[in-house]
Amino acid sequence: MKKNSATSLSRRQFTKRAGVLATASLLENPVSGKEAGTVEPPFLTPAADFYDVSRGKPKPHTLRGEDLVQAGLTPESWSLEIKADSLTREKEIEFPAKVENSFTLAEGTALDYAGLLKMGKTLGVKYIKAIQCLNIAEPLGQGLWEGVPLRDVLRLCGEVENVRRIYYCGFHNNDPKQIFQSSVSYTQSLETRPGDFPVILAYRLNGEPISLERGGPVRMIVPWAHGFKSIKWLRGIFLTNDYQTNDTYALKNNDPESFLKTAAYTQGGPGEFSTGVPVQVEGEVISGISGLKRVETWLRKLEPGDERLDQKALEKAKADWKLCELLPPPDWSTELPEGTPAKEILGFDSETGAPSTWPLPYSVARWRVRWERLPRGTYELYARSVDENGYAQPEPRALRKSGKNAVQCHRFEVI
Ligand SMILES: Nc1nc2c(c(=O)[nH]1)N[C@H]1C(S)=C(S)[C@@H](COP(=O)(O)O)O[C@H]1N2
Ligand SMILES: [Mo]
């Protein structure tokens, strides 16, 4: 995490520092008794403030100078190989994938950065999406990503045969431990439901070229998936007839086809409020594949002898879940990069510029609860999402390895 500047408190810093409280005055002095302020974290996380999840020794984004050029990670040196994978397996995969046109380093035909940007002029799309690691509870940050749909890049290959998956990988040196690769099915790469977002080869984040740390010059973005499908420092795409995933993350007992899970978060926040002033708590909620119907909270006053509830105990507890407020969309005219009208972004109405759903798909919104007065005591605030299918978190997917989504709790005292 980056150092904070007093004047601009990014969403990430905000979450880390203050967590669930969006009140500047209380934030500085939780027991001051001042009224709630109006400081909200920015909707788009500045590139430098995403929580970084990167492999490698050295991590590719720490390379400098000639090493960076050798790695092909400057706009001038970047290029992308796109070719068929010749794999066959006896009695299993009889026919190797074939492509009419391949783009290779050896032949000097690899796609370059200028070529991708040129395609972007007519084919580029933009959407907002949060990056969330399957193994970390909190979203890592949320950005406005811009790039060329993978389906349009694949079209450059001309006629293809025997292709069932698209494998792709980021830059890595010769150490196999650094390899980070992922895949989507051929169908997923080509088709999306109307209104849903396509997989893109992204070259801009929040209106700027993608920083090295965020995976620039070019990063794959897979909208519906956890972070491990969104490969940074993209350098190679392979069309294969293998029907199995090659995902690096699959090796760690993770579900390699997990969708983003709708889930609410309560992490952090002040642990103390003074009696007689309103207690206001905010948190985040991510809208996954099943969308979001509402967020609910349960305030549990702890009596002497009460213990923390684990997930099983929580399920059995007689929780009094109450609907809580979902904060409305921000003022897009100030939250979006200059020169990017909302109506140009997928997920927004192309005429009015209003978001088509709220929260936006695969994105984070905020929730808030407030009590004008709470008696002295120790409290636990639990928060859970209810998805559009009516399932309350952590259902219908309580397994941790398909996306962390345990119901979280924030403990505080009123003194
Ligand atoms: N090349 C490469 N891409 C990668 C990774 C990596 O280690 N190497 N980590 C993945 C994982 S596990 C996650 S959660 C996200 C994190 O993205 P961020 O660092 O931009 O927040 O990047 C993904 N893309
Ligand atoms: Mo991850």
Coordinates of C-alpha atoms and ligand atoms in Angstrom, one line a residue:
M1 CA 0.0 0.0 0.0
K2 CA 1.2 3.5 -0.8
K3 CA 1.7 6.4 1.5
N4 CA -1.4 8.5 2.2
S5 CA -1.6 12.1 1.2
A6 CA -3.7 14.2 3.4
T7 CA -5.6 15.8 0.6
S8 CA -6.6 12.8 -1.5
L9 CA -7.7 9.8 0.3
S10 CA -8.1 7.0 -2.2
R11 CA -10.7 4.3 -1.8
R12 CA -8.0 1.7 -1.1
Q13 CA -6.3 3.8 1.5
F14 CA -9.6 4.7 2.9
T15 CA -10.6 1.1 3.2
K16 CA -7.3 0.1 4.8
R17 CA -7.2 3.0 7.2
A18 CA -10.8 3.6 8.1
G19 CA -12.5 0.5 6.8
V20 CA -16.1 0.7 7.4
L21 CA -16.4 4.3 8.5
A22 CA -16.8 7.1 6.0
T23 CA -16.8 10.0 8.4
A24 CA -13.8 12.2 8.3
S25 CA -14.4 13.8 11.7
L26 CA -15.0 10.5 13.4
L27 CA -12.1 9.0 11.5
E28 CA -9.7 11.4 13.0
N29 CA -11.2 11.3 16.4
P30 CA -13.6 8.4 16.8
V31 CA -14.8 9.6 20.2
S32 CA -15.0 13.3 19.5
G33 CA -18.7 13.2 19.2
K34 CA -18.8 15.2 16.0
E35 CA -21.5 14.7 13.4
A36 CA -20.9 12.5 10.4
G37 CA -19.0 14.2 7.6
T38 CA -19.4 13.6 3.9
V39 CA -16.0 12.3 2.8
E40 CA -16.5 9.3 0.6
P41 CA -13.7 7.3 -0.9
P42 CA -13.2 7.6 -4.7
F43 CA -15.3 5.2 -6.7
L44 CA -12.4 4.2 -8.9
T45 CA -9.2 3.0 -7.1
P46 CA -6.1 4.9 -8.3
A47 CA -3.8 2.4 -10.1
A48 CA -1.1 2.7 -7.4
D49 CA -3.6 1.9 -4.6
F50 CA -4.8 -1.5 -5.6
Y51 CA -3.7 -4.2 -3.2
D52 CA -1.0 -6.0 -5.3
V53 CA -1.0 -9.7 -5.8
S54 CA 2.0 -10.6 -8.1
R55 CA 4.3 -13.6 -8.3
G56 CA 7.9 -13.6 -9.3
K57 CA 11.4 -13.1 -8.0
P58 CA 11.9 -10.4 -9.1
K59 CA 8.3 -9.4 -9.6
P60 CA 8.0 -8.3 -13.3
H61 CA 6.9 -4.8 -12.3
T62 CA 10.2 -4.2 -10.4
L63 CA 12.3 -4.6 -13.6
R64 CA 13.9 -1.5 -14.9
G65 CA 15.9 -0.3 -17.9
E66 CA 17.2 -2.9 -20.3
D67 CA 15.7 -5.7 -18.3
L68 CA 12.3 -4.2 -18.8
V69 CA 12.9 -3.9 -22.6
Q70 CA 14.1 -7.5 -22.7
A71 CA 10.9 -8.5 -20.9
G72 CA 8.9 -6.7 -23.5
L73 CA 7.2 -4.6 -20.9
T74 CA 7.6 -1.1 -22.3
P75 CA 5.1 0.1 -24.9
E76 CA 7.8 0.1 -27.5
S77 CA 9.1 -3.4 -26.7
W78 CA 5.8 -5.0 -26.0
S79 CA 4.5 -7.6 -28.4
L80 CA 2.0 -10.5 -28.2
E81 CA 2.3 -13.9 -29.7
I82 CA -0.9 -15.5 -30.9
K83 CA -0.5 -19.0 -32.2
A84 CA -1.9 -22.6 -32.2
D85 CA -0.8 -25.0 -29.6
S86 CA 0.2 -28.3 -31.4
L87 CA -0.8 -30.5 -28.4
T88 CA -2.5 -33.8 -29.0
R89 CA -3.0 -36.7 -26.5
E90 CA -3.4 -40.2 -27.5
K91 CA -7.0 -41.4 -27.5
E92 CA -8.0 -38.2 -25.9
I93 CA -7.2 -35.2 -28.1
E94 CA -6.8 -36.5 -31.6
F95 CA -6.5 -33.3 -33.6
P96 CA -4.1 -30.4 -32.9
A97 CA -5.5 -26.9 -33.1
K98 CA -4.8 -25.0 -36.3
V99 CA -4.9 -21.4 -37.2
E100 CA -4.8 -19.7 -40.6
N101 CA -2.7 -16.8 -39.4
S102 CA -0.3 -16.8 -36.4
F103 CA 1.6 -13.9 -34.9
T104 CA 5.0 -15.0 -33.7
L105 CA 8.2 -13.5 -32.4
A106 CA 10.3 -15.8 -34.6
E107 CA 8.6 -14.5 -37.8
G108 CA 8.5 -11.0 -36.5
T109 CA 4.7 -10.9 -36.9
A110 CA 3.7 -10.6 -33.2
L111 CA 1.1 -8.0 -32.6
D112 CA 2.6 -4.8 -31.2
Y113 CA 1.3 -2.1 -28.9
A114 CA 0.6 0.4 -31.6
G115 CA -1.3 -2.3 -33.5
L116 CA -3.4 -3.1 -30.5
L117 CA -4.2 0.6 -29.9
K118 CA -5.1 1.1 -33.5
M119 CA -7.6 -1.8 -33.2
G120 CA -8.9 -0.1 -30.1
K121 CA -9.9 3.0 -32.0
T122 CA -12.8 1.2 -33.6
L123 CA -13.2 -1.9 -31.5
G124 CA -12.2 -0.7 -28.0
V125 CA -14.7 -1.0 -25.1
K126 CA -14.7 0.3 -21.5
Y127 CA -16.2 -1.1 -18.3
I128 CA -15.8 -0.8 -14.6
K129 CA -14.7 -3.9 -12.8
A130 CA -13.3 -4.7 -9.3
I131 CA -10.3 -7.0 -9.1
Q132 CA -10.9 -9.6 -6.4
C133 CA -8.5 -12.4 -5.4
L134 CA -10.2 -15.8 -4.8
N135 CA -8.1 -16.2 -1.6
I136 CA -8.4 -12.7 -0.1
A137 CA -11.6 -11.6 1.5
E138 CA -11.6 -7.9 0.5
P139 CA -11.7 -6.6 -3.1
L140 CA -8.3 -5.4 -4.2
G141 CA -9.5 -2.3 -6.0
Q142 CA -11.8 -1.3 -8.8
G143 CA -11.0 0.3 -12.1
L144 CA -12.3 1.6 -15.4
W145 CA -10.7 -0.8 -17.9
E146 CA -10.4 -0.1 -21.6
G147 CA -9.3 -2.6 -24.2
V148 CA -10.0 -4.6 -27.3
P149 CA -12.3 -7.6 -26.9
L150 CA -10.4 -10.9 -27.1
R151 CA -12.9 -12.1 -29.8
D152 CA -11.8 -9.3 -32.1
V153 CA -8.1 -10.2 -31.6
L154 CA -8.8 -13.9 -32.2
R155 CA -10.5 -12.9 -35.5
L156 CA -7.1 -11.9 -36.8
C157 CA -6.2 -15.6 -36.8
G158 CA -8.6 -16.2 -39.8
E159 CA -9.9 -19.7 -40.0
V160 CA -9.3 -21.9 -37.0
E161 CA -9.9 -25.5 -36.4
N162 CA -10.0 -27.8 -33.4
V163 CA -10.0 -25.0 -30.8
R164 CA -11.6 -25.6 -27.5
R165 CA -9.8 -23.3 -25.1
I166 CA -7.7 -20.1 -25.2
Y167 CA -4.6 -20.3 -23.0
Y168 CA -2.7 -17.1 -22.2
C169 CA 0.2 -16.2 -20.0
G170 CA 2.0 -13.2 -18.6
F171 CA 5.7 -12.4 -18.9
H172 CA 7.9 -14.6 -16.7
N173 CA 11.6 -15.4 -16.8
N174 CA 12.9 -18.9 -17.2
D175 CA 12.0 -19.9 -13.7
P176 CA 8.9 -22.2 -13.9
K177 CA 7.8 -21.0 -10.5
Q178 CA 7.1 -17.6 -12.1
I179 CA 4.7 -18.9 -14.7
F180 CA 1.3 -17.4 -14.3
Q181 CA -1.2 -18.6 -16.9
S182 CA -4.9 -18.9 -17.3
S183 CA -7.6 -19.8 -19.8
V184 CA -11.1 -19.2 -21.0
S185 CA -13.2 -21.6 -23.1
Y186 CA -13.4 -20.8 -26.8
T187 CA -17.1 -20.1 -26.4
Q188 CA -16.5 -17.7 -23.5
S189 CA -13.9 -15.8 -25.5
L190 CA -16.3 -15.2 -28.4
E191 CA -19.8 -14.7 -26.9
T192 CA -21.4 -12.8 -24.1
R193 CA -25.0 -12.3 -23.1
P194 CA -26.3 -8.9 -24.3
G195 CA -25.3 -6.4 -21.7
D196 CA -22.6 -8.5 -20.2
F197 CA -18.9 -7.6 -20.6
P198 CA -16.5 -9.3 -23.0
V199 CA -13.0 -10.5 -22.1
I200 CA -10.6 -7.7 -23.2
L201 CA -6.9 -7.1 -23.8
A202 CA -6.8 -4.0 -21.7
Y203 CA -4.4 -1.1 -22.3
R204 CA -5.9 1.6 -20.2
L205 CA -6.9 1.9 -16.6
N206 CA -8.9 4.9 -15.3
G207 CA -8.2 6.7 -18.5
E208 CA -4.4 6.3 -18.3
P209 CA -2.0 3.7 -19.8
I210 CA -2.0 0.7 -17.5
S211 CA 0.9 1.1 -15.0
L212 CA 3.6 -1.6 -14.8
E213 CA 2.4 -2.6 -11.4
R214 CA -1.2 -3.1 -12.5
G215 CA 0.1 -5.4 -15.4
G216 CA 0.8 -2.9 -18.2
P217 CA 1.4 -2.3 -21.0
V218 CA -1.3 -4.9 -21.7
R219 CA -3.4 -7.0 -19.3
M220 CA -6.1 -9.5 -19.9
I221 CA -9.3 -8.7 -18.0
V222 CA -11.9 -11.4 -17.5
P223 CA -14.9 -9.6 -16.1
W224 CA -16.8 -12.4 -14.4
A225 CA -13.9 -14.1 -12.8
H226 CA -11.6 -13.8 -9.8
G227 CA -8.3 -12.0 -10.2
F228 CA -6.3 -15.0 -11.3
K229 CA -7.9 -15.0 -14.8
S230 CA -6.9 -11.3 -15.3
I231 CA -3.3 -12.0 -16.3
K232 CA -0.9 -9.1 -16.0
W233 CA 2.0 -8.4 -18.4
L234 CA 0.2 -10.4 -21.1
R235 CA 2.7 -11.7 -23.7
G236 CA 1.2 -14.9 -25.2
I237 CA -2.2 -16.3 -26.4
F238 CA -2.4 -20.0 -27.5
L239 CA -5.4 -21.5 -29.2
T240 CA -5.5 -25.1 -28.0
N241 CA -7.6 -28.2 -28.5
D242 CA -7.1 -29.1 -24.9
Y243 CA -10.4 -29.0 -23.1
Q244 CA -8.9 -28.8 -19.6
T245 CA -7.9 -25.6 -17.8
N246 CA -4.2 -24.8 -17.5
D247 CA -4.8 -22.2 -14.8
T248 CA -1.9 -21.6 -12.3
Y249 CA -4.5 -21.1 -9.6
A250 CA -6.1 -24.5 -10.2
L251 CA -3.0 -26.1 -8.7
K252 CA -3.7 -24.6 -5.3
N253 CA -7.0 -26.4 -4.8
N254 CA -9.0 -23.5 -6.2
D255 CA -12.0 -23.8 -8.5
P256 CA -10.5 -22.5 -11.7
E257 CA -13.9 -21.6 -13.1
S258 CA -15.2 -19.7 -10.1
F259 CA -17.4 -16.7 -10.8
L260 CA -17.1 -13.5 -8.7
K261 CA -19.3 -14.1 -5.7
T262 CA -21.7 -11.5 -4.4
A263 CA -20.5 -10.6 -0.9
A264 CA -20.6 -7.8 1.7
Y265 CA -17.5 -6.8 3.7
T266 CA -17.2 -5.1 7.1
Q267 CA -13.4 -5.0 7.6
G268 CA -11.7 -2.4 9.7
G269 CA -13.3 0.8 11.0
P270 CA -13.1 2.5 14.4
G271 CA -13.5 0.4 17.4
E272 CA -14.9 3.1 19.6
F273 CA -17.8 5.6 19.6
S274 CA -18.8 7.9 22.4
T275 CA -22.3 7.5 23.8
G276 CA -24.8 10.1 22.8
V277 CA -23.6 10.5 19.3
P278 CA -24.8 8.7 16.2
V279 CA -23.0 5.5 15.3
Q280 CA -22.5 5.2 11.6
V281 CA -20.8 2.3 9.9
E282 CA -20.1 1.7 6.2
G283 CA -18.8 -1.2 4.3
E284 CA -18.4 -2.5 0.8
V285 CA -20.4 -5.0 -1.3
I286 CA -19.3 -6.6 -4.5
S287 CA -21.9 -7.6 -7.1
G288 CA -20.9 -11.0 -8.5
I289 CA -22.5 -13.3 -11.1
S290 CA -25.8 -13.4 -9.2
G291 CA -26.2 -9.7 -8.8
L292 CA -27.2 -8.0 -5.6
K293 CA -30.7 -7.6 -4.2
R294 CA -29.9 -6.1 -0.9
V295 CA -27.4 -5.9 2.0
E296 CA -28.5 -6.8 5.5
T297 CA -26.8 -6.2 8.9
W298 CA -27.3 -7.7 12.3
L299 CA -26.2 -5.7 15.4
R300 CA -25.4 -8.0 18.2
K301 CA -25.0 -6.5 21.7
L302 CA -22.5 -8.6 23.6
E303 CA -23.5 -9.6 27.1
P304 CA -20.9 -10.9 29.6
G305 CA -19.8 -14.4 28.6
D306 CA -20.9 -14.0 25.0
E307 CA -18.3 -15.3 22.5
R308 CA -17.4 -14.6 19.0
L309 CA -19.6 -16.6 16.6
D310 CA -17.8 -18.7 14.0
Q311 CA -19.6 -19.3 10.6
K312 CA -21.4 -22.4 11.8
A313 CA -22.6 -20.8 15.1
L314 CA -23.6 -17.7 13.1
E315 CA -25.9 -19.8 10.8
K316 CA -27.6 -21.2 13.9
A317 CA -27.8 -18.0 15.8
K318 CA -31.2 -16.2 15.9
A319 CA -29.8 -13.3 14.0
D320 CA -32.1 -10.3 13.5
W321 CA -31.1 -9.3 10.0
K322 CA -32.2 -5.9 8.9
L323 CA -32.2 -4.3 5.5
C324 CA -29.5 -1.6 5.3
E325 CA -28.9 1.4 3.1
L326 CA -27.1 0.9 -0.2
L327 CA -25.3 4.1 -1.2
P328 CA -26.5 5.4 -4.6
P329 CA -24.1 5.9 -7.6
P330 CA -21.6 8.7 -7.2
D331 CA -21.5 11.8 -9.3
W332 CA -20.0 10.4 -12.5
S333 CA -19.0 13.8 -13.8
T334 CA -16.4 14.0 -11.1
E335 CA -15.6 10.3 -10.5
L336 CA -14.8 9.3 -14.1
P337 CA -11.6 10.3 -15.9
E338 CA -11.9 13.6 -17.8
G339 CA -13.2 13.1 -21.3
T340 CA -15.0 9.8 -20.5
P341 CA -18.7 10.3 -20.5
A342 CA -20.6 7.6 -18.6
K343 CA -22.7 6.7 -21.7
E344 CA -19.5 5.4 -23.4
I345 CA -19.0 2.8 -20.7
L346 CA -20.6 -0.7 -20.9
G347 CA -23.1 -1.2 -18.1
F348 CA -24.4 2.4 -18.6
D349 CA -27.3 3.5 -20.7
S350 CA -25.8 4.7 -24.0
E351 CA -28.3 7.6 -24.1
T352 CA -28.8 8.8 -20.5
G353 CA -25.4 7.7 -19.1
A354 CA -27.2 6.1 -16.1
P355 CA -26.0 2.8 -14.8
S356 CA -28.2 0.0 -16.1
T357 CA -28.0 -1.8 -12.8
W358 CA -26.8 -0.8 -9.3
P359 CA -24.4 -1.9 -8.2
L360 CA -22.7 -2.2 -11.6
P361 CA -21.9 -5.8 -12.5
Y362 CA -18.6 -7.2 -11.0
S363 CA -18.2 -3.9 -9.1
V364 CA -18.2 -2.6 -5.6
A365 CA -20.7 -0.3 -4.0
R366 CA -21.0 0.8 -0.4
W367 CA -23.6 0.2 2.3
R368 CA -24.3 2.2 5.5
V369 CA -26.0 1.7 8.8
R370 CA -26.7 4.3 11.4
W371 CA -28.1 4.5 14.9
E372 CA -28.9 7.8 16.4
R373 CA -28.2 6.4 19.9
L374 CA -26.8 3.2 21.2
P375 CA -26.5 2.3 24.8
R376 CA -23.0 1.8 26.3
G377 CA -21.6 -1.7 25.5
T378 CA -19.7 -3.9 23.2
Y379 CA -21.3 -4.7 19.8
E380 CA -20.7 -6.9 16.8
L381 CA -22.0 -5.8 13.5
Y382 CA -22.4 -8.6 10.9
A383 CA -23.1 -7.8 7.3
R384 CA -24.3 -10.1 4.5
S385 CA -25.4 -9.7 0.9
V386 CA -28.6 -11.3 -0.6
D387 CA -28.2 -12.0 -4.3
E388 CA -30.8 -11.6 -7.0
N389 CA -31.6 -15.3 -6.6
G390 CA -32.5 -14.7 -3.0
Y391 CA -29.5 -16.5 -1.5
A392 CA -27.9 -14.8 1.6
Q393 CA -24.2 -14.9 1.9
P394 CA -22.3 -17.2 2.2
E395 CA -24.8 -19.3 0.3
P396 CA -25.2 -20.8 -2.3
R397 CA -21.4 -21.3 -2.3
A398 CA -20.0 -21.7 1.2
L399 CA -16.8 -23.4 -0.1
R400 CA -13.8 -21.1 0.5
K401 CA -11.9 -22.4 -2.6
S402 CA -14.5 -21.0 -4.9
G403 CA -14.2 -17.5 -3.6
K404 CA -13.8 -16.3 0.0
N405 CA -17.2 -15.1 1.2
A406 CA -17.5 -15.8 4.9
V407 CA -19.9 -13.4 6.7
Q408 CA -17.7 -10.8 8.3
C409 CA -18.1 -9.0 11.6
H410 CA -17.0 -5.6 12.9
R411 CA -16.7 -5.3 16.7
F412 CA -17.0 -1.9 18.4
E413 CA -17.6 -0.3 21.8
V414 CA -19.9 2.5 22.7
I415 CA -18.2 4.1 25.7
Ligands
LIG1 N1 1.3 -12.3 -14.7 C1 0.6 -12.3 -13.6 N2 -0.7 -12.0 -13.6 C2 -1.4 -12.0 -12.4 C3 -0.9 -12.5 -11.2 C4 0.5 -12.8 -11.2 O1 1.1 -13.1 -10.2 N3 1.2 -12.7 -12.4 N4 -1.7 -12.6 -10.1 C5 -3.1 -12.7 -10.3 C6 -3.9 -12.7 -9.1 S1 -3.9 -14.1 -8.2 C7 -4.7 -11.6 -8.8 S2 -5.7 -11.7 -7.5 C8 -4.6 -10.4 -9.6 C9 -4.3 -9.2 -8.7 O2 -4.3 -8.0 -9.4 P1 -3.7 -6.7 -8.9 O3 -2.3 -6.9 -8.4 O4 -3.8 -5.7 -10.0 O5 -4.6 -6.2 -7.7 O6 -3.7 -10.4 -10.7 C10 -3.6 -11.7 -11.3 N5 -2.8 -11.6 -12.5
MO2 MO -5.5 -13.9 -6.6

